[in-house]
């Protein structure tokens, strides 16, 4: 069956609530700031929002339902999307269908988390049943240890070197230099990267994101609604989503994109070389390399060579994670799953927080996450384009 | 005859009458009699603290104790043995209480026992003692001084691979005590009134058999018999008033005229 | 290459004692199927009854056919270590104190992929064998050992965290009077215990084997009467700080049932020696063992109970004894919970009839004291918690698992 196009549905109004390393405020506070910014900039009332999608790790014991009463919303379309790094694209594609069908007119998609001093530890130990039973008791190294195993195996299998990962991190740090709220404010040198403190071999300090508090948000609505609100918007050319792809791979070397990538490009009517920049989900540089392969930019195993033969800064041959990605800006919990999408919207509407990618007309945003046992289960991607 | 009890009390208070403790301290380490494992055993002495000025009882200290009727220094009543089971007033609660006070003849065989842990008291030995100290008065305790209470616990119990080797009386002398001397009871420093190898005598355990068979009493695990004169000490040995009790641990005291070593 | 353990130096008495910490204890109910296997030294995973898929991590529906019939079964433990990492920083204080800590991904021959602790001699790319161990939290974890035993294997510090190796530890054997107690003294001396304290009650009562007990290397005889609270307390006060494993060999075995064994004196003795004796030891030694659970190479490690397998199902020929053993088993289960915060294991070793005088009329198979002793040492070397020694004990265990009522009738006939 031919998948239906996203014609008529757009994303607009990228919002970021500046990140803080630690916050005594609740997730509800951070999500509320994002909602407030959305309605202020759109000059709307809360009652005008008739669709609401929320992603957050620390909003418990609330889910999306409790938040409707908390925030005074009465939506006719509601979704709670606890998909971590895949939350942004998944929220986008669900909300797009809702507005296309007329089930909702203005969907606020919000992601945010607080970060108390013990948030990280508490989250890790109860992250999932398999993590509780089969991962956390083994050194409690968290996702760092799990991705260390994936990184080690990838390096052994395909000859990737730490220097390859360094290049990605260094370029992202350059892209983040002008982002005011970035957690990491200085340039990163190869020396610093290579001599950084080991976390779980082969992962070292600068391979890891810094957990923080923050929020990201945007609207999804029909094109005419965006115009009537005077909001520059972004078109959705195609999306894909997949969970628990390749369960028989002994260790993760690929994400679910590999299954559906052909469909992503054919539905968008584009080739990989047609996009002007790419936002990958960068919880660890090895996953960005896997995304280059699985999203069609090079073959499996050629990721390291691809990195060596491109420049990844906003003015380079392959602009990548144009606001620095989580590795530079920080990971505000589930907001990390929105970060690439919100930055892509800024680039495609020529209102970047940092530097502008030249000729930014089309891009690919990729999401990934939810390490349940030993691998990230969720993957998704969207091809977006500047409004006509 | 008027008896002046107040003089007695004053004499005790001022030391003209000395009170000597013939009792071993009830403690967990003190040996108990050991019977063949198929038979019921005597309970050893045990203490469980109830409280000691603590959360279990803030201002007081007390213990619950557990022990057998024949643990430590103890009294044997006639009902204890099969030969005395049908006699009248044969249990600790029915014995005439006047019988808890009686004089004692102390027969010293400590030198003989030091050389031979199987020393058996015989009639000739007692007759030799009587030649020096006079006949044993009727209704006297006969206390056998062996100095066994000065031994280590291991030698005190005297257990070897064929049973206990501790001194005691021959059957003939016990029968003679009862029939010829009308003794009140028989007391020893050892675990039993009988010879350690008493099971091999005829009848077995004659001290128990003959004494209790004639309604007389036993005292065991005594100490300080070396502080008593051969004659003239008065023994106070009052067992607990246990319902139909066969015996009980007790405080055995000897009253001795002052100045006597 | 594992560096051989060196006998620890005497502890500096002025230094603060490191307190026990625990890795995460929480597991789902289904995952405790691994805990049951680890307690007995088995390697068992869920195997789908409908499609034979071997499944890990533990779960409630088969990922191949969605069946809910997923019992735990013994499966082959071989596999290959396909990736490893060394955790240098951890969010759990227990691991923070013990980094660097190696973990890895093992692809099992049986099918699933297991994230496991790594023994120092487990090499990336090589074959390994997995064992299920109870970690300091008391929950099961998988550990990858080299496929074949290597030199000084038990001295790996992370493996030693999971087991109760008597090597370089100080053991208290509560009663040396019996043949079992004497066999234990020899076995623990041979297993490398640095001191074997042997308790003796009523020293005025001689017993066979008394002289040869004194000739066993590193044995120190101490006064101990488990029926005497003061005796037990005093030993713990004087020596508790240097006893790492308590092994309760106090014994009271008499034939006879409940209705037909006349009188209560034997029952009182049974209760006093076995049950109250256990309570006295628990109260005197429990707190100090728990306190010292992380106190270095010779940390406090275990409290070992020797229990008749008839604690689990009464054998009327020895019915009074069985009932008392059942009381001891329940108390031991309570102790297990109370000592867990210290990471101290309570090990229950179940045996059928022993080849000793109190089971003289019972026909074979019977367990010799030496065999029991070796089983206890092995159980501690493997960190087991529930051990069944000998054919009869194993037989009872199996019958109980299938139909306890039938076993009840069989033991009564």
mmCIF file of C-alpha atoms in Angstrom, chain C residues 21-154:
data_model
loop_
_atom_site.group_PDB
_atom_site.id
_atom_site.type_symbol
_atom_site.label_atom_id
_atom_site.label_comp_id
_atom_site.label_asym_id
_atom_site.label_seq_id
_atom_site.Cartn_x
_atom_site.Cartn_y
_atom_site.Cartn_z
ATOM 1 C CA UNK C 21 27.260 -1.450 50.169
ATOM 2 C CA UNK C 22 25.107 -3.281 47.706
ATOM 3 C CA UNK C 23 24.503 -3.302 43.964
ATOM 4 C CA UNK C 24 20.865 -2.860 42.991
ATOM 5 C CA UNK C 25 18.798 -5.633 44.518
ATOM 6 C CA UNK C 26 15.467 -5.116 42.723
ATOM 7 C CA UNK C 27 14.476 -7.676 40.109
ATOM 8 C CA UNK C 28 11.166 -8.551 38.520
ATOM 9 C CA UNK C 29 9.461 -11.637 39.899
ATOM 10 C CA UNK C 30 10.217 -13.593 36.744
ATOM 11 C CA UNK C 31 13.897 -12.657 36.909
ATOM 12 C CA UNK C 32 14.115 -14.310 40.314
ATOM 13 C CA UNK C 33 14.016 -17.594 38.425
ATOM 14 C CA UNK C 34 17.714 -16.798 37.913
ATOM 15 C CA UNK C 35 18.128 -16.229 41.652
ATOM 16 C CA UNK C 36 16.729 -19.693 42.331
ATOM 17 C CA UNK C 37 19.182 -21.203 39.861
ATOM 18 C CA UNK C 38 22.135 -19.223 41.213
ATOM 19 C CA UNK C 39 21.344 -20.285 44.776
ATOM 20 C CA UNK C 40 21.818 -23.897 43.760
ATOM 21 C CA UNK C 41 24.695 -23.398 41.342
ATOM 22 C CA UNK C 42 22.664 -24.178 38.258
ATOM 23 C CA UNK C 43 22.719 -22.356 34.934
ATOM 24 C CA UNK C 44 19.085 -22.072 33.904
ATOM 25 C CA UNK C 45 17.262 -19.782 31.499
ATOM 26 C CA UNK C 46 13.684 -19.691 30.332
ATOM 27 C CA UNK C 47 12.951 -22.167 27.547
ATOM 28 C CA UNK C 48 9.669 -21.797 25.673
ATOM 29 C CA UNK C 49 7.685 -25.027 25.969
ATOM 30 C CA UNK C 50 5.917 -24.344 22.717
ATOM 31 C CA UNK C 51 8.774 -23.390 20.378
ATOM 32 C CA UNK C 52 11.936 -24.306 22.362
ATOM 33 C CA UNK C 53 13.403 -20.806 22.100
ATOM 34 C CA UNK C 54 15.898 -20.059 24.870
ATOM 35 C CA UNK C 55 15.086 -16.623 26.236
ATOM 36 C CA UNK C 56 17.014 -13.867 27.987
ATOM 37 C CA UNK C 57 16.406 -11.369 29.649
ATOM 38 C CA UNK C 58 13.635 -13.087 31.662
ATOM 39 C CA UNK C 59 10.159 -12.127 30.563
ATOM 40 C CA UNK C 60 6.502 -13.062 30.505
ATOM 41 C CA UNK C 61 5.851 -13.883 26.839
ATOM 42 C CA UNK C 62 8.025 -15.707 24.315
ATOM 43 C CA UNK C 63 9.514 -13.245 21.804
ATOM 44 C CA UNK C 64 9.161 -15.875 19.072
ATOM 45 C CA UNK C 65 5.633 -17.195 19.570
ATOM 46 C CA UNK C 66 4.160 -15.190 22.512
ATOM 47 C CA UNK C 67 3.591 -18.311 24.587
ATOM 48 C CA UNK C 68 3.416 -17.788 28.344
ATOM 49 C CA UNK C 69 4.762 -21.275 29.101
ATOM 50 C CA UNK C 70 8.338 -20.267 29.899
ATOM 51 C CA UNK C 71 9.788 -22.444 32.643
ATOM 52 C CA UNK C 72 13.433 -22.136 33.711
ATOM 53 C CA UNK C 73 15.516 -25.081 32.495
ATOM 54 C CA UNK C 74 19.206 -25.917 32.691
ATOM 55 C CA UNK C 75 20.845 -24.866 29.403
ATOM 56 C CA UNK C 76 24.416 -25.119 28.109
ATOM 57 C CA UNK C 77 26.551 -22.382 29.567
ATOM 58 C CA UNK C 78 29.133 -21.930 26.786
ATOM 59 C CA UNK C 79 29.367 -18.905 24.532
ATOM 60 C CA UNK C 80 31.681 -16.291 23.040
ATOM 61 C CA UNK C 81 32.596 -12.915 24.515
ATOM 62 C CA UNK C 82 31.890 -10.597 21.623
ATOM 63 C CA UNK C 83 32.471 -7.201 23.224
ATOM 64 C CA UNK C 84 33.814 -5.943 26.522
ATOM 65 C CA UNK C 85 34.137 -2.626 28.317
ATOM 66 C CA UNK C 86 35.705 -1.509 31.589
ATOM 67 C CA UNK C 87 33.402 0.734 33.594
ATOM 68 C CA UNK C 88 35.536 3.483 35.125
ATOM 69 C CA UNK C 89 32.787 5.552 36.696
ATOM 70 C CA UNK C 90 29.449 4.373 38.035
ATOM 71 C CA UNK C 91 26.288 5.864 39.487
ATOM 72 C CA UNK C 92 26.159 3.196 42.211
ATOM 73 C CA UNK C 93 28.413 3.732 45.207
ATOM 74 C CA UNK C 94 29.077 -0.017 45.439
ATOM 75 C CA UNK C 95 30.664 -0.038 42.001
ATOM 76 C CA UNK C 96 32.325 3.347 42.438
ATOM 77 C CA UNK C 97 34.355 1.770 45.229
ATOM 78 C CA UNK C 98 35.341 -1.168 43.078
ATOM 79 C CA UNK C 99 36.098 0.296 39.648
ATOM 80 C CA UNK C 100 37.552 -0.520 37.221
ATOM 81 C CA UNK C 101 34.849 -3.129 36.665
ATOM 82 C CA UNK C 102 34.684 -5.189 33.465
ATOM 83 C CA UNK C 103 31.429 -6.185 31.824
ATOM 84 C CA UNK C 104 30.832 -7.686 28.428
ATOM 85 C CA UNK C 105 28.365 -9.098 25.936
ATOM 86 C CA UNK C 106 28.327 -12.893 25.614
ATOM 87 C CA UNK C 107 26.632 -14.650 22.705
ATOM 88 C CA UNK C 108 25.511 -17.974 24.174
ATOM 89 C CA UNK C 109 25.603 -21.210 22.179
ATOM 90 C CA UNK C 110 22.052 -21.670 23.472
ATOM 91 C CA UNK C 111 20.975 -18.536 21.575
ATOM 92 C CA UNK C 112 20.486 -15.381 23.602
ATOM 93 C CA UNK C 113 22.897 -12.541 24.250
ATOM 94 C CA UNK C 114 23.815 -11.920 27.884
ATOM 95 C CA UNK C 115 25.411 -8.837 29.419
ATOM 96 C CA UNK C 116 27.669 -10.321 32.101
ATOM 97 C CA UNK C 117 30.323 -9.508 34.666
ATOM 98 C CA UNK C 118 33.713 -10.597 33.367
ATOM 99 C CA UNK C 119 36.305 -12.652 35.174
ATOM 100 C CA UNK C 120 39.796 -11.241 34.719
ATOM 101 C CA UNK C 121 40.740 -14.148 32.454
ATOM 102 C CA UNK C 122 37.742 -13.792 30.129
ATOM 103 C CA UNK C 123 39.190 -12.482 26.857
ATOM 104 C CA UNK C 124 37.251 -10.571 24.200
ATOM 105 C CA UNK C 125 36.730 -12.725 21.139
ATOM 106 C CA UNK C 126 37.364 -15.990 23.023
ATOM 107 C CA UNK C 127 34.978 -18.598 24.331
ATOM 108 C CA UNK C 128 33.700 -18.290 27.884
ATOM 109 C CA UNK C 129 31.386 -20.160 30.225
ATOM 110 C CA UNK C 130 28.652 -18.375 32.116
ATOM 111 C CA UNK C 131 27.743 -18.907 35.730
ATOM 112 C CA UNK C 132 24.848 -17.471 37.664
ATOM 113 C CA UNK C 133 26.053 -16.042 40.957
ATOM 114 C CA UNK C 134 24.364 -14.236 43.820
ATOM 115 C CA UNK C 135 25.972 -10.817 44.078
ATOM 116 C CA UNK C 136 26.202 -8.799 47.300
ATOM 117 C CA UNK C 137 22.579 -7.745 46.973
ATOM 118 C CA UNK C 138 21.497 -11.390 47.043
ATOM 119 C CA UNK C 139 20.067 -11.231 43.504
ATOM 120 C CA UNK C 140 21.426 -13.270 40.608
ATOM 121 C CA UNK C 141 23.930 -11.971 38.082
ATOM 122 C CA UNK C 142 25.709 -13.659 35.203
ATOM 123 C CA UNK C 143 29.470 -13.923 35.277
ATOM 124 C CA UNK C 144 31.631 -15.006 32.348
ATOM 125 C CA UNK C 145 34.554 -17.193 33.299
ATOM 126 C CA UNK C 146 37.261 -18.475 30.953
ATOM 127 C CA UNK C 147 36.112 -21.657 29.224
ATOM 128 C CA UNK C 148 38.712 -23.732 31.078
ATOM 129 C CA UNK C 149 39.829 -23.118 34.648
ATOM 130 C CA UNK C 150 42.868 -20.885 34.899
ATOM 131 C CA UNK C 151 45.503 -20.494 37.600
ATOM 132 C CA UNK C 152 44.381 -18.701 40.754
ATOM 133 C CA UNK C 153 40.959 -18.325 39.160
ATOM 134 C CA UNK C 154 39.139 -17.954 42.476
#
